[in-house]
Amino acid sequence: MTEQITTDEKTGKKRRFNWAGLGFFISTFAVVVFFAAFGYGYFQLAKINVALAKSISEVQNDTSANKTELADLQKSIEALQQNTQQSQALTNQQAQLIAAWQAAQKGDLEKWYVAEAAYLVKLANDHLQFSSDTQMALNLLESADQVLQKAQNSKVLELRKAVATDIASLQAVPVVDITALYLRLAALNNLLDQLP
């Protein structure tokens, strides 16, 4: 087929070239190519979308894991800061104890004497309150007075006066034989059972 007008041998008529058919064929071909290109592009975009969605989910998982690790790290940092503060406080206490010990070595034993006497007075108080043992409390107060005698400071004089007052008060308390009193009460209790 050519662009020229051809003659039909049988009919002898001249025929024109069918441009409409060629146009239809080309437009159909173009539509098929367009749909194929569109389908291929859509497929590629869908593939890219799936890859992007997977990447986003991985990034989100990594982000949540990083947040968890960051929170754990912050907790560890807070724990370390607390440990540091506790260590600093302990170091300060130790420094104070060392300074007190060094002062005691230089002859400043009065603080230690006062602390020992205070401990003995507290023990005497506990014996009086919990076991009503006046003799033990009296012995402890006398020991506290002996310890305070070693201190030569005038400030300790008021403490010695207070301890002496407590010793005098305890010496004035009559000594009660609790065991004898208990035995006497038990005997009277047995006599109650025998009464008519």
Short mmCIF file of N, CA and C in Angstrom, two decimals:
data_model
loop_
_atom_site.label_atom_id
_atom_site.label_comp_id
_atom_site.label_asym_id
_atom_site.label_seq_id
_atom_site.Cartn_x
_atom_site.Cartn_y
_atom_site.Cartn_z
N MET A 1 0.84 -1.15 0.00
CA MET A 1 0.00 0.00 0.00
C MET A 1 0.88 1.22 0.00
N THR A 2 0.58 2.08 -0.79
CA THR A 2 1.33 3.32 -0.89
C THR A 2 0.36 4.46 -0.80
N GLU A 3 0.93 5.66 -0.79
CA GLU A 3 0.08 6.84 -0.65
C GLU A 3 -0.59 7.21 -1.98
N GLN A 4 -0.19 6.60 -2.91
CA GLN A 4 -0.77 6.96 -4.21
C GLN A 4 -2.12 6.28 -4.36
N ILE A 5 -2.83 6.81 -5.23
CA ILE A 5 -4.14 6.23 -5.51
C ILE A 5 -3.91 5.03 -6.39
N THR A 6 -4.48 3.92 -5.98
CA THR A 6 -4.28 2.69 -6.75
C THR A 6 -5.55 2.33 -7.48
N THR A 7 -5.37 1.52 -8.44
CA THR A 7 -6.51 1.10 -9.25
C THR A 7 -6.84 -0.33 -8.93
N ASP A 8 -8.03 -0.58 -8.76
CA ASP A 8 -8.44 -1.96 -8.52
C ASP A 8 -8.53 -2.64 -9.87
N GLU A 9 -7.81 -3.72 -10.04
CA GLU A 9 -7.71 -4.37 -11.34
C GLU A 9 -9.03 -4.98 -11.74
N LYS A 10 -9.77 -5.52 -10.83
CA LYS A 10 -11.00 -6.18 -11.19
C LYS A 10 -12.08 -5.16 -11.50
N THR A 11 -12.19 -4.20 -10.70
CA THR A 11 -13.27 -3.25 -10.91
C THR A 11 -12.83 -2.08 -11.73
N GLY A 12 -11.59 -1.85 -11.68
CA GLY A 12 -11.07 -0.76 -12.47
C GLY A 12 -11.34 0.58 -11.82
N LYS A 13 -11.70 0.54 -10.66
CA LYS A 13 -11.96 1.80 -9.96
C LYS A 13 -10.71 2.21 -9.20
N LYS A 14 -10.62 3.44 -8.99
CA LYS A 14 -9.50 3.95 -8.21
C LYS A 14 -9.90 3.98 -6.73
N ARG A 15 -8.97 3.49 -5.96
CA ARG A 15 -9.24 3.48 -4.50
C ARG A 15 -8.29 4.43 -3.80
N ARG A 16 -8.76 4.98 -2.82
CA ARG A 16 -7.92 5.85 -2.01
C ARG A 16 -7.40 5.06 -0.82
N PHE A 17 -6.26 5.50 -0.33
CA PHE A 17 -5.66 4.84 0.84
C PHE A 17 -6.52 5.15 2.07
N ASN A 18 -6.72 4.14 2.94
CA ASN A 18 -7.60 4.25 4.10
C ASN A 18 -6.84 4.87 5.27
N TRP A 19 -6.95 6.17 5.32
CA TRP A 19 -6.26 6.88 6.42
C TRP A 19 -7.00 6.70 7.74
N ALA A 20 -8.22 6.50 7.74
CA ALA A 20 -9.00 6.33 8.97
C ALA A 20 -8.58 5.06 9.68
N GLY A 21 -8.37 3.98 8.92
CA GLY A 21 -7.95 2.72 9.53
C GLY A 21 -6.57 2.84 10.15
N LEU A 22 -5.69 3.53 9.41
CA LEU A 22 -4.34 3.71 9.94
C LEU A 22 -4.38 4.58 11.20
N GLY A 23 -5.18 5.59 11.21
CA GLY A 23 -5.32 6.46 12.39
C GLY A 23 -5.89 5.69 13.57
N PHE A 24 -6.88 4.83 13.31
CA PHE A 24 -7.46 4.01 14.37
C PHE A 24 -6.43 3.05 14.92
N PHE A 25 -5.64 2.43 14.02
CA PHE A 25 -4.60 1.50 14.44
C PHE A 25 -3.55 2.20 15.30
N ILE A 26 -3.12 3.37 14.87
CA ILE A 26 -2.09 4.10 15.61
C ILE A 26 -2.62 4.57 16.96
N SER A 27 -3.86 5.06 16.98
CA SER A 27 -4.42 5.52 18.26
C SER A 27 -4.65 4.34 19.21
N THR A 28 -5.06 3.20 18.68
CA THR A 28 -5.23 2.01 19.53
C THR A 28 -3.87 1.58 20.09
N PHE A 29 -2.88 1.60 19.19
CA PHE A 29 -1.54 1.24 19.63
C PHE A 29 -1.04 2.21 20.70
N ALA A 30 -1.32 3.50 20.51
CA ALA A 30 -0.89 4.52 21.47
C ALA A 30 -1.59 4.32 22.81
N VAL A 31 -2.88 3.97 22.78
CA VAL A 31 -3.63 3.73 24.03
C VAL A 31 -3.07 2.52 24.76
N VAL A 32 -2.76 1.45 23.99
CA VAL A 32 -2.19 0.24 24.59
C VAL A 32 -0.83 0.56 25.22
N VAL A 33 0.00 1.31 24.51
CA VAL A 33 1.31 1.69 25.03
C VAL A 33 1.13 2.57 26.27
N PHE A 34 0.16 3.51 26.20
CA PHE A 34 -0.11 4.37 27.34
C PHE A 34 -0.52 3.56 28.57
N PHE A 35 -1.47 2.62 28.38
CA PHE A 35 -1.91 1.79 29.51
C PHE A 35 -0.78 0.89 30.02
N ALA A 36 0.03 0.38 29.12
CA ALA A 36 1.17 -0.44 29.54
C ALA A 36 2.16 0.41 30.34
N ALA A 37 2.43 1.62 29.85
CA ALA A 37 3.35 2.51 30.56
C ALA A 37 2.74 2.93 31.90
N PHE A 38 1.44 3.21 31.87
CA PHE A 38 0.75 3.57 33.11
C PHE A 38 0.79 2.41 34.11
N GLY A 39 0.50 1.20 33.67
CA GLY A 39 0.55 0.01 34.54
C GLY A 39 1.95 -0.22 35.08
N TYR A 40 2.95 -0.08 34.20
CA TYR A 40 4.33 -0.26 34.64
C TYR A 40 4.70 0.80 35.68
N GLY A 41 4.31 2.04 35.44
CA GLY A 41 4.58 3.13 36.38
C GLY A 41 3.86 2.91 37.70
N TYR A 42 2.59 2.47 37.61
CA TYR A 42 1.82 2.20 38.82
C TYR A 42 2.47 1.08 39.63
N PHE A 43 2.89 0.04 38.93
CA PHE A 43 3.56 -1.08 39.59
C PHE A 43 4.84 -0.61 40.28
N GLN A 44 5.61 0.22 39.60
CA GLN A 44 6.85 0.73 40.18
C GLN A 44 6.55 1.62 41.39
N LEU A 45 5.51 2.48 41.28
CA LEU A 45 5.14 3.33 42.41
C LEU A 45 4.65 2.50 43.60
N ALA A 46 3.88 1.44 43.32
CA ALA A 46 3.42 0.57 44.40
C ALA A 46 4.60 -0.11 45.06
N LYS A 47 5.57 -0.53 44.27
CA LYS A 47 6.77 -1.18 44.79
C LYS A 47 7.55 -0.20 45.67
N ILE A 48 7.66 1.05 45.21
CA ILE A 48 8.37 2.07 45.99
C ILE A 48 7.62 2.38 47.27
N ASN A 49 6.27 2.44 47.18
CA ASN A 49 5.46 2.69 48.38
C ASN A 49 5.64 1.59 49.42
N VAL A 50 5.66 0.35 48.96
CA VAL A 50 5.86 -0.77 49.90
C VAL A 50 7.24 -0.65 50.55
N ALA A 51 8.26 -0.34 49.74
CA ALA A 51 9.61 -0.19 50.29
C ALA A 51 9.67 0.97 51.28
N LEU A 52 9.01 2.08 50.93
CA LEU A 52 8.98 3.23 51.84
C LEU A 52 8.24 2.90 53.13
N ALA A 53 7.11 2.20 53.03
CA ALA A 53 6.36 1.81 54.23
C ALA A 53 7.20 0.91 55.12
N LYS A 54 7.92 -0.02 54.50
CA LYS A 54 8.80 -0.91 55.27
C LYS A 54 9.91 -0.11 55.94
N SER A 55 10.48 0.84 55.21
CA SER A 55 11.55 1.68 55.77
C SER A 55 11.02 2.52 56.93
N ILE A 56 9.82 3.07 56.75
CA ILE A 56 9.23 3.88 57.82
C ILE A 56 8.97 3.04 59.06
N SER A 57 8.45 1.82 58.88
CA SER A 57 8.21 0.97 60.06
C SER A 57 9.51 0.59 60.74
N GLU A 58 10.57 0.35 59.96
CA GLU A 58 11.87 0.05 60.56
C GLU A 58 12.40 1.25 61.32
N VAL A 59 12.23 2.45 60.73
CA VAL A 59 12.68 3.66 61.41
C VAL A 59 11.90 3.87 62.70
N GLN A 60 10.58 3.62 62.66
CA GLN A 60 9.77 3.76 63.87
C GLN A 60 10.20 2.76 64.93
N ASN A 61 10.47 1.52 64.52
CA ASN A 61 10.94 0.51 65.48
C ASN A 61 12.28 0.93 66.08
N ASP A 62 13.17 1.41 65.22
CA ASP A 62 14.47 1.87 65.71
C ASP A 62 14.31 3.05 66.65
N THR A 63 13.38 3.95 66.32
CA THR A 63 13.14 5.11 67.17
C THR A 63 12.61 4.69 68.53
N SER A 64 11.64 3.76 68.55
CA SER A 64 11.11 3.31 69.84
C SER A 64 12.18 2.57 70.64
N ALA A 65 13.02 1.79 69.97
CA ALA A 65 14.12 1.11 70.66
C ALA A 65 15.10 2.13 71.21
N ASN A 66 15.38 3.18 70.43
CA ASN A 66 16.29 4.23 70.89
C ASN A 66 15.70 4.98 72.08
N LYS A 67 14.37 5.22 72.04
CA LYS A 67 13.73 5.89 73.17
C LYS A 67 13.85 5.05 74.43
N THR A 68 13.64 3.74 74.30
CA THR A 68 13.76 2.85 75.45
C THR A 68 15.19 2.86 75.98
N GLU A 69 16.15 2.78 75.07
CA GLU A 69 17.55 2.81 75.49
C GLU A 69 17.90 4.15 76.13
N LEU A 70 17.34 5.23 75.60
CA LEU A 70 17.59 6.55 76.16
C LEU A 70 17.00 6.67 77.56
N ALA A 71 15.79 6.13 77.75
CA ALA A 71 15.18 6.15 79.08
C ALA A 71 16.02 5.33 80.06
N ASP A 72 16.49 4.16 79.63
CA ASP A 72 17.36 3.35 80.49
C ASP A 72 18.65 4.10 80.81
N LEU A 73 19.18 4.77 79.82
CA LEU A 73 20.42 5.54 80.03
C LEU A 73 20.19 6.68 81.01
N GLN A 74 19.03 7.35 80.89
CA GLN A 74 18.72 8.43 81.83
C GLN A 74 18.57 7.90 83.25
N LYS A 75 17.94 6.72 83.40
CA LYS A 75 17.81 6.11 84.72
C LYS A 75 19.19 5.77 85.28
N SER A 76 20.05 5.26 84.43
CA SER A 76 21.41 4.93 84.88
C SER A 76 22.16 6.18 85.30
N ILE A 77 21.98 7.26 84.54
CA ILE A 77 22.64 8.52 84.89
C ILE A 77 22.12 9.04 86.23
N GLU A 78 20.79 8.95 86.45
CA GLU A 78 20.22 9.40 87.71
C GLU A 78 20.75 8.55 88.86
N ALA A 79 20.84 7.23 88.65
CA ALA A 79 21.38 6.35 89.69
C ALA A 79 22.84 6.70 89.99
N LEU A 80 23.60 6.98 88.93
CA LEU A 80 25.00 7.36 89.14
C LEU A 80 25.10 8.69 89.90
N GLN A 81 24.21 9.62 89.58
CA GLN A 81 24.24 10.91 90.28
C GLN A 81 23.89 10.72 91.76
N GLN A 82 22.90 9.84 92.04
CA GLN A 82 22.56 9.57 93.44
C GLN A 82 23.72 8.90 94.15
N ASN A 83 24.35 7.95 93.47
CA ASN A 83 25.50 7.28 94.08
C ASN A 83 26.63 8.27 94.33
N THR A 84 26.82 9.20 93.40
CA THR A 84 27.85 10.22 93.57
C THR A 84 27.54 11.10 94.77
N GLN A 85 26.26 11.49 94.90
CA GLN A 85 25.88 12.32 96.04
C GLN A 85 26.07 11.57 97.35
N GLN A 86 25.68 10.27 97.36
CA GLN A 86 25.87 9.48 98.56
C GLN A 86 27.35 9.31 98.89
N SER A 87 28.14 9.10 97.85
CA SER A 87 29.59 8.98 98.06
C SER A 87 30.16 10.29 98.60
N GLN A 88 29.67 11.40 98.07
CA GLN A 88 30.15 12.70 98.54
C GLN A 88 29.76 12.91 100.00
N ALA A 89 28.53 12.54 100.36
CA ALA A 89 28.10 12.68 101.75
C ALA A 89 28.93 11.79 102.67
N LEU A 90 29.18 10.56 102.22
CA LEU A 90 30.00 9.64 103.00
C LEU A 90 31.42 10.17 103.14
N THR A 91 31.94 10.73 102.06
CA THR A 91 33.29 11.32 102.12
C THR A 91 33.33 12.47 103.11
N ASN A 92 32.29 13.30 103.12
CA ASN A 92 32.23 14.41 104.07
C ASN A 92 32.18 13.91 105.50
N GLN A 93 31.37 12.86 105.74
CA GLN A 93 31.29 12.29 107.09
C GLN A 93 32.63 11.72 107.52
N GLN A 94 33.27 11.02 106.60
CA GLN A 94 34.58 10.46 106.92
C GLN A 94 35.59 11.56 107.20
N ALA A 95 35.53 12.64 106.44
CA ALA A 95 36.44 13.76 106.67
C ALA A 95 36.20 14.36 108.05
N GLN A 96 34.94 14.47 108.45
CA GLN A 96 34.62 14.99 109.78
C GLN A 96 35.14 14.05 110.87
N LEU A 97 34.95 12.75 110.66
CA LEU A 97 35.45 11.79 111.64
C LEU A 97 36.97 11.83 111.74
N ILE A 98 37.62 11.95 110.60
CA ILE A 98 39.09 12.02 110.61
C ILE A 98 39.54 13.29 111.31
N ALA A 99 38.85 14.41 111.06
CA ALA A 99 39.20 15.66 111.73
C ALA A 99 39.00 15.54 113.24
N ALA A 100 37.90 14.90 113.64
CA ALA A 100 37.65 14.70 115.08
C ALA A 100 38.71 13.78 115.68
N TRP A 101 39.08 12.76 114.96
CA TRP A 101 40.10 11.83 115.45
C TRP A 101 41.45 12.54 115.57
N GLN A 102 41.78 13.35 114.57
CA GLN A 102 43.03 14.09 114.63
C GLN A 102 43.02 15.10 115.79
N ALA A 103 41.86 15.71 116.02
CA ALA A 103 41.75 16.63 117.16
C ALA A 103 41.90 15.86 118.47
N ALA A 104 41.35 14.65 118.52
CA ALA A 104 41.49 13.82 119.72
C ALA A 104 42.94 13.43 119.93
N GLN A 105 43.65 13.19 118.86
CA GLN A 105 45.06 12.84 118.99
C GLN A 105 45.87 14.01 119.51
N LYS A 106 45.44 15.20 119.22
CA LYS A 106 46.16 16.39 119.67
C LYS A 106 45.79 16.75 121.11
N GLY A 107 44.91 16.01 121.73
CA GLY A 107 44.57 16.26 123.13
C GLY A 107 43.17 16.77 123.34
N ASP A 108 42.34 16.87 122.31
CA ASP A 108 40.97 17.35 122.46
C ASP A 108 40.05 16.14 122.68
N LEU A 109 40.20 15.50 123.82
CA LEU A 109 39.40 14.30 124.13
C LEU A 109 38.09 14.63 124.81
N GLU A 110 37.86 15.88 125.12
CA GLU A 110 36.67 16.25 125.88
C GLU A 110 35.38 15.93 125.12
N LYS A 111 35.40 16.10 123.81
CA LYS A 111 34.21 15.75 123.02
C LYS A 111 33.90 14.26 123.13
N TRP A 112 34.96 13.46 123.14
CA TRP A 112 34.76 12.02 123.25
C TRP A 112 34.25 11.66 124.65
N TYR A 113 34.75 12.33 125.66
CA TYR A 113 34.29 12.07 127.03
C TYR A 113 32.81 12.42 127.17
N VAL A 114 32.43 13.55 126.58
CA VAL A 114 31.03 13.98 126.65
C VAL A 114 30.15 13.00 125.88
N ALA A 115 30.62 12.53 124.74
CA ALA A 115 29.83 11.57 123.95
C ALA A 115 29.68 10.25 124.71
N GLU A 116 30.73 9.80 125.34
CA GLU A 116 30.66 8.55 126.11
C GLU A 116 29.73 8.70 127.29
N ALA A 117 29.80 9.84 127.99
CA ALA A 117 28.92 10.08 129.13
C ALA A 117 27.46 10.15 128.67
N ALA A 118 27.21 10.78 127.53
CA ALA A 118 25.84 10.86 127.00
C ALA A 118 25.31 9.46 126.68
N TYR A 119 26.16 8.61 126.15
CA TYR A 119 25.75 7.23 125.86
C TYR A 119 25.42 6.49 127.15
N LEU A 120 26.25 6.66 128.17
CA LEU A 120 25.99 5.98 129.45
C LEU A 120 24.70 6.49 130.10
N VAL A 121 24.44 7.79 130.01
CA VAL A 121 23.19 8.35 130.55
C VAL A 121 21.99 7.79 129.80
N LYS A 122 22.11 7.65 128.49
CA LYS A 122 21.01 7.07 127.70
C LYS A 122 20.77 5.62 128.09
N LEU A 123 21.82 4.86 128.31
CA LEU A 123 21.67 3.47 128.75
C LEU A 123 20.99 3.40 130.11
N ALA A 124 21.38 4.31 131.02
CA ALA A 124 20.75 4.34 132.34
C ALA A 124 19.26 4.63 132.22
N ASN A 125 18.91 5.57 131.35
CA ASN A 125 17.51 5.90 131.11
C ASN A 125 16.74 4.70 130.56
N ASP A 126 17.35 3.99 129.63
CA ASP A 126 16.69 2.81 129.06
C ASP A 126 16.47 1.74 130.11
N HIS A 127 17.45 1.53 130.98
CA HIS A 127 17.29 0.51 132.04
C HIS A 127 16.18 0.90 132.99
N LEU A 128 16.06 2.18 133.30
CA LEU A 128 14.99 2.61 134.18
C LEU A 128 13.62 2.45 133.54
N GLN A 129 13.51 2.82 132.27
CA GLN A 129 12.20 2.79 131.61
C GLN A 129 11.74 1.38 131.28
N PHE A 130 12.63 0.54 130.81
CA PHE A 130 12.21 -0.76 130.28
C PHE A 130 12.31 -1.90 131.29
N SER A 131 13.26 -1.81 132.20
CA SER A 131 13.38 -2.93 133.15
C SER A 131 13.27 -2.49 134.60
N SER A 132 13.10 -1.20 134.86
CA SER A 132 12.98 -0.65 136.21
C SER A 132 14.12 -1.11 137.11
N ASP A 133 15.30 -1.21 136.54
CA ASP A 133 16.48 -1.65 137.27
C ASP A 133 17.23 -0.42 137.75
N THR A 134 16.92 0.01 138.98
CA THR A 134 17.52 1.24 139.50
C THR A 134 19.00 1.04 139.82
N GLN A 135 19.37 -0.14 140.25
CA GLN A 135 20.77 -0.38 140.59
C GLN A 135 21.67 -0.27 139.36
N MET A 136 21.25 -0.87 138.23
CA MET A 136 22.03 -0.78 136.99
C MET A 136 22.08 0.65 136.48
N ALA A 137 20.95 1.37 136.58
CA ALA A 137 20.91 2.77 136.17
C ALA A 137 21.85 3.60 137.03
N LEU A 138 21.88 3.33 138.33
CA LEU A 138 22.77 4.04 139.23
C LEU A 138 24.23 3.77 138.88
N ASN A 139 24.56 2.52 138.58
CA ASN A 139 25.94 2.18 138.19
C ASN A 139 26.34 2.90 136.90
N LEU A 140 25.44 2.95 135.94
CA LEU A 140 25.74 3.61 134.67
C LEU A 140 25.92 5.12 134.86
N LEU A 141 25.10 5.73 135.70
CA LEU A 141 25.25 7.17 135.95
C LEU A 141 26.56 7.47 136.67
N GLU A 142 26.95 6.61 137.59
CA GLU A 142 28.24 6.80 138.27
C GLU A 142 29.39 6.67 137.29
N SER A 143 29.27 5.73 136.32
CA SER A 143 30.31 5.60 135.29
C SER A 143 30.37 6.85 134.42
N ALA A 144 29.20 7.42 134.11
CA ALA A 144 29.15 8.64 133.31
C ALA A 144 29.82 9.79 134.07
N ASP A 145 29.60 9.86 135.39
CA ASP A 145 30.23 10.90 136.19
C ASP A 145 31.75 10.73 136.21
N GLN A 146 32.21 9.50 136.29
CA GLN A 146 33.65 9.24 136.28
C GLN A 146 34.27 9.66 134.94
N VAL A 147 33.56 9.40 133.86
CA VAL A 147 34.07 9.80 132.54
C VAL A 147 34.12 11.32 132.43
N LEU A 148 33.10 12.00 132.96
CA LEU A 148 33.07 13.46 132.88
C LEU A 148 34.14 14.10 133.77
N GLN A 149 34.60 13.39 134.80
CA GLN A 149 35.66 13.91 135.66
C GLN A 149 36.96 14.07 134.87
N LYS A 150 37.14 13.26 133.82
CA LYS A 150 38.36 13.34 133.02
C LYS A 150 38.42 14.62 132.19
N ALA A 151 37.26 15.18 131.89
CA ALA A 151 37.21 16.41 131.10
C ALA A 151 37.47 17.59 132.02
N GLN A 152 38.32 18.47 131.58
CA GLN A 152 38.70 19.62 132.41
C GLN A 152 38.03 20.91 131.96
N ASN A 153 37.04 20.81 131.11
CA ASN A 153 36.38 21.98 130.55
C ASN A 153 35.31 22.47 131.53
N SER A 154 35.14 23.77 131.63
CA SER A 154 34.14 24.33 132.55
C SER A 154 32.71 24.10 132.03
N LYS A 155 32.56 23.86 130.75
CA LYS A 155 31.23 23.61 130.18
C LYS A 155 30.69 22.26 130.66
N VAL A 156 31.57 21.36 131.03
CA VAL A 156 31.17 20.02 131.45
C VAL A 156 30.61 20.04 132.88
N LEU A 157 30.87 21.11 133.61
CA LEU A 157 30.42 21.23 134.99
C LEU A 157 28.91 21.13 135.11
N GLU A 158 28.18 21.76 134.18
CA GLU A 158 26.71 21.69 134.21
C GLU A 158 26.24 20.25 133.97
N LEU A 159 26.93 19.54 133.11
CA LEU A 159 26.56 18.13 132.87
C LEU A 159 26.81 17.30 134.12
N ARG A 160 27.91 17.54 134.77
CA ARG A 160 28.21 16.79 135.99
C ARG A 160 27.19 17.08 137.07
N LYS A 161 26.70 18.34 137.15
CA LYS A 161 25.67 18.68 138.13
C LYS A 161 24.39 17.90 137.87
N ALA A 162 24.01 17.82 136.57
CA ALA A 162 22.79 17.10 136.20
C ALA A 162 22.93 15.61 136.52
N VAL A 163 24.09 15.04 136.24
CA VAL A 163 24.31 13.62 136.53
C VAL A 163 24.31 13.40 138.03
N ALA A 164 24.90 14.31 138.79
CA ALA A 164 24.92 14.17 140.26
C ALA A 164 23.51 14.24 140.83
N THR A 165 22.67 15.10 140.27
CA THR A 165 21.28 15.20 140.71
C THR A 165 20.54 13.89 140.44
N ASP A 166 20.75 13.33 139.28
CA ASP A 166 20.10 12.05 138.95
C ASP A 166 20.61 10.93 139.85
N ILE A 167 21.90 10.93 140.17
CA ILE A 167 22.44 9.89 141.07
C ILE A 167 21.81 10.02 142.45
N ALA A 168 21.68 11.25 142.92
CA ALA A 168 21.06 11.47 144.24
C ALA A 168 19.61 11.02 144.24
N SER A 169 18.91 11.29 143.16
CA SER A 169 17.50 10.88 143.07
C SER A 169 17.38 9.36 143.08
N LEU A 170 18.26 8.69 142.39
CA LEU A 170 18.19 7.22 142.35
C LEU A 170 18.62 6.60 143.68
N GLN A 171 19.54 7.24 144.38
CA GLN A 171 19.95 6.71 145.67
C GLN A 171 18.84 6.88 146.69
N ALA A 172 17.97 7.87 146.52
CA ALA A 172 16.86 8.11 147.44
C ALA A 172 15.72 7.12 147.22
N VAL A 173 15.68 6.49 146.08
CA VAL A 173 14.61 5.53 145.80
C VAL A 173 14.87 4.28 146.63
N PRO A 174 13.86 3.80 147.34
CA PRO A 174 14.08 2.58 148.13
C PRO A 174 14.30 1.38 147.21
N VAL A 175 15.17 0.51 147.63
CA VAL A 175 15.47 -0.67 146.83
C VAL A 175 14.38 -1.70 147.09
N VAL A 176 13.75 -2.13 146.02
CA VAL A 176 12.67 -3.10 146.13
C VAL A 176 13.19 -4.43 145.62
N ASP A 177 13.02 -5.47 146.46
CA ASP A 177 13.43 -6.81 146.05
C ASP A 177 12.25 -7.42 145.30
N ILE A 178 12.30 -7.37 144.00
CA ILE A 178 11.19 -7.80 143.15
C ILE A 178 10.97 -9.29 143.28
N THR A 179 12.03 -10.05 143.40
CA THR A 179 11.90 -11.51 143.51
C THR A 179 11.18 -11.88 144.79
N ALA A 180 11.56 -11.24 145.90
CA ALA A 180 10.89 -11.54 147.17
C ALA A 180 9.44 -11.13 147.12
N LEU A 181 9.17 -9.99 146.53
CA LEU A 181 7.79 -9.51 146.40
C LEU A 181 6.97 -10.47 145.55
N TYR A 182 7.53 -10.97 144.47
CA TYR A 182 6.83 -11.92 143.61
C TYR A 182 6.54 -13.22 144.37
N LEU A 183 7.53 -13.72 145.08
CA LEU A 183 7.33 -14.97 145.85
C LEU A 183 6.26 -14.80 146.90
N ARG A 184 6.25 -13.66 147.58
CA ARG A 184 5.23 -13.41 148.60
C ARG A 184 3.84 -13.37 147.98
N LEU A 185 3.71 -12.69 146.81
CA LEU A 185 2.41 -12.63 146.12
C LEU A 185 1.98 -14.01 145.64
N ALA A 186 2.91 -14.84 145.18
CA ALA A 186 2.57 -16.19 144.75
C ALA A 186 2.09 -17.03 145.92
N ALA A 187 2.73 -16.85 147.07
CA ALA A 187 2.30 -17.59 148.27
C ALA A 187 0.90 -17.16 148.69
N LEU A 188 0.63 -15.85 148.65
CA LEU A 188 -0.71 -15.36 149.00
C LEU A 188 -1.75 -15.86 147.99
N ASN A 189 -1.37 -15.96 146.75
CA ASN A 189 -2.28 -16.48 145.73
C ASN A 189 -2.63 -17.94 146.02
N ASN A 190 -1.66 -18.73 146.47
CA ASN A 190 -1.94 -20.14 146.83
C ASN A 190 -2.85 -20.21 148.04
N LEU A 191 -2.67 -19.30 148.99
CA LEU A 191 -3.54 -19.29 150.17
C LEU A 191 -4.97 -18.94 149.81
N LEU A 192 -5.15 -18.12 148.76
CA LEU A 192 -6.51 -17.77 148.32
C LEU A 192 -7.27 -19.00 147.87
N ASP A 193 -6.57 -19.91 147.23
CA ASP A 193 -7.23 -21.14 146.75
C ASP A 193 -7.65 -22.03 147.92
N GLN A 194 -6.99 -21.91 149.07
CA GLN A 194 -7.29 -22.77 150.21
C GLN A 194 -8.33 -22.19 151.13
N LEU A 195 -8.71 -20.95 150.93
CA LEU A 195 -9.72 -20.30 151.80
C LEU A 195 -11.09 -20.95 151.56
N PRO A 196 -11.86 -21.06 152.68
CA PRO A 196 -13.20 -21.65 152.53
C PRO A 196 -14.13 -20.74 151.78
#
